[in-house]
């Protein structure tokens, strides 16, 4: 999403906005809703987070927990 590189979906993290309006991480890639893909490059995620690209993409406020959960996906330890 941040770098616009085409990558295999297995190398991407899918974030979904459900029809009800909730935003969550979709590890299975199968949930209904509007999806955005983030690549697994931590530098990309840093850019997405700092520029709040997900907020813009989904036109909604993304809860801080979502960014925290995403950070874990990038191996935050
Ligand atoms: Zn990227």
PDB file of C-alpha atoms and ligand atoms in Angstrom:
ATOM      1  CA  UNK A   1       0.000   0.000   0.000  1.00  0.00           C
ATOM      2  CA  UNK A   2       2.762   2.424   0.869  1.00  0.00           C
ATOM      3  CA  UNK A   3       5.290   1.331  -1.729  1.00  0.00           C
ATOM      4  CA  UNK A   4       2.872   0.079  -4.402  1.00  0.00           C
ATOM      5  CA  UNK A   5       5.045  -2.908  -5.146  1.00  0.00           C
ATOM      6  CA  UNK A   6       3.287  -5.916  -6.533  1.00  0.00           C
ATOM      7  CA  UNK A   7       3.892  -8.854  -4.265  1.00  0.00           C
ATOM      8  CA  UNK A   8       2.514 -12.253  -3.639  1.00  0.00           C
ATOM      9  CA  UNK A   9      -0.458 -12.057  -1.301  1.00  0.00           C
ATOM     10  CA  UNK A  10       1.260 -14.388   1.121  1.00  0.00           C
ATOM     11  CA  UNK A  11       3.853 -11.699   1.641  1.00  0.00           C
ATOM     12  CA  UNK A  12       1.204  -9.149   2.472  1.00  0.00           C
ATOM     13  CA  UNK A  13      -0.830  -8.389   5.545  1.00  0.00           C
ATOM     14  CA  UNK A  14      -4.472  -7.757   4.827  1.00  0.00           C
ATOM     15  CA  UNK A  15      -6.451  -5.216   6.789  1.00  0.00           C
ATOM     16  CA  UNK A  16     -10.185  -5.190   6.291  1.00  0.00           C
ATOM     17  CA  UNK A  17     -12.966  -2.744   6.864  1.00  0.00           C
ATOM     18  CA  UNK A  18     -16.096  -4.762   7.407  1.00  0.00           C
ATOM     19  CA  UNK A  19     -19.474  -3.724   6.016  1.00  0.00           C
ATOM     20  CA  UNK A  20     -20.380  -2.791   9.601  1.00  0.00           C
ATOM     21  CA  UNK A  21     -17.513  -0.334   9.651  1.00  0.00           C
ATOM     22  CA  UNK A  22     -15.088  -2.128  11.946  1.00  0.00           C
ATOM     23  CA  UNK A  23     -11.454  -2.315  10.959  1.00  0.00           C
ATOM     24  CA  UNK A  24      -9.391  -5.387  11.756  1.00  0.00           C
ATOM     25  CA  UNK A  25      -6.467  -7.477  10.609  1.00  0.00           C
ATOM     26  CA  UNK A  26      -7.387 -10.431   8.467  1.00  0.00           C
ATOM     27  CA  UNK A  27      -4.714 -13.131   8.669  1.00  0.00           C
ATOM     28  CA  UNK A  28      -6.778 -15.549   6.569  1.00  0.00           C
ATOM     29  CA  UNK A  29      -7.346 -13.051   3.755  1.00  0.00           C
ATOM     30  CA  UNK A  30     -10.900 -14.290   3.395  1.00  0.00           C
ATOM     31  CA  UNK A  31     -13.026 -11.921   5.381  1.00  0.00           C
ATOM     32  CA  UNK A  32     -15.676  -9.824   3.752  1.00  0.00           C
ATOM     33  CA  UNK A  33     -15.157  -6.161   3.341  1.00  0.00           C
ATOM     34  CA  UNK A  34     -12.881  -3.660   1.760  1.00  0.00           C
ATOM     35  CA  UNK A  35      -9.284  -4.746   2.079  1.00  0.00           C
ATOM     36  CA  UNK A  36      -5.978  -2.985   2.075  1.00  0.00           C
ATOM     37  CA  UNK A  37      -2.700  -4.814   1.758  1.00  0.00           C
ATOM     38  CA  UNK A  38       0.460  -3.918   3.570  1.00  0.00           C
ATOM     39  CA  UNK A  39       3.746  -5.460   2.628  1.00  0.00           C
ATOM     40  CA  UNK A  40       5.866  -7.033   5.302  1.00  0.00           C
ATOM     41  CA  UNK A  41       8.619  -4.499   5.069  1.00  0.00           C
ATOM     42  CA  UNK A  42       8.739  -2.778   8.485  1.00  0.00           C
ATOM     43  CA  UNK A  43       9.864   0.429   6.812  1.00  0.00           C
ATOM     44  CA  UNK A  44       6.652   0.454   4.807  1.00  0.00           C
ATOM     45  CA  UNK A  45       4.584  -0.075   7.905  1.00  0.00           C
ATOM     46  CA  UNK A  46       6.394   2.778   9.619  1.00  0.00           C
ATOM     47  CA  UNK A  47       5.372   5.026   6.751  1.00  0.00           C
ATOM     48  CA  UNK A  48       1.785   3.781   6.782  1.00  0.00           C
ATOM     49  CA  UNK A  49       1.601   4.439  10.489  1.00  0.00           C
ATOM     50  CA  UNK A  50       3.212   7.843  10.512  1.00  0.00           C
ATOM     51  CA  UNK A  51       1.182   9.161   7.582  1.00  0.00           C
ATOM     52  CA  UNK A  52      -1.977   7.396   8.793  1.00  0.00           C
ATOM     53  CA  UNK A  53      -2.450   5.901   5.361  1.00  0.00           C
ATOM     54  CA  UNK A  54      -4.968   3.401   6.658  1.00  0.00           C
ATOM     55  CA  UNK A  55      -7.133   6.205   7.963  1.00  0.00           C
ATOM     56  CA  UNK A  56      -7.136   7.727   4.524  1.00  0.00           C
ATOM     57  CA  UNK A  57      -7.630   4.422   2.756  1.00  0.00           C
ATOM     58  CA  UNK A  58     -10.666   3.488   4.831  1.00  0.00           C
ATOM     59  CA  UNK A  59     -11.840   7.045   5.432  1.00  0.00           C
ATOM     60  CA  UNK A  60     -12.237   6.305   9.108  1.00  0.00           C
ATOM     61  CA  UNK A  61     -10.265   6.621  12.305  1.00  0.00           C
ATOM     62  CA  UNK A  62      -8.155   3.509  12.863  1.00  0.00           C
ATOM     63  CA  UNK A  63      -8.027   2.478  16.529  1.00  0.00           C
ATOM     64  CA  UNK A  64      -4.566   2.515  18.076  1.00  0.00           C
ATOM     65  CA  UNK A  65      -4.971  -1.194  18.891  1.00  0.00           C
ATOM     66  CA  UNK A  66      -5.002  -1.995  15.212  1.00  0.00           C
ATOM     67  CA  UNK A  67      -1.642  -0.337  14.735  1.00  0.00           C
ATOM     68  CA  UNK A  68      -0.371  -2.146  17.814  1.00  0.00           C
ATOM     69  CA  UNK A  69      -1.602  -5.477  16.490  1.00  0.00           C
ATOM     70  CA  UNK A  70       0.009  -4.736  13.157  1.00  0.00           C
ATOM     71  CA  UNK A  71       3.253  -3.938  14.873  1.00  0.00           C
ATOM     72  CA  UNK A  72       3.163  -7.415  16.407  1.00  0.00           C
ATOM     73  CA  UNK A  73       2.717  -8.856  12.929  1.00  0.00           C
ATOM     74  CA  UNK A  74       6.017  -7.237  12.040  1.00  0.00           C
ATOM     75  CA  UNK A  75       7.725  -9.122  14.829  1.00  0.00           C
ATOM     76  CA  UNK A  76       7.718  -6.382  17.413  1.00  0.00           C
ATOM     77  CA  UNK A  77       9.898  -8.310  19.860  1.00  0.00           C
TER      78      UNK A  77
HETATM   79 ZN1  LIG B   1       5.859  -1.924   0.865  1.00  0.00          ZN
END
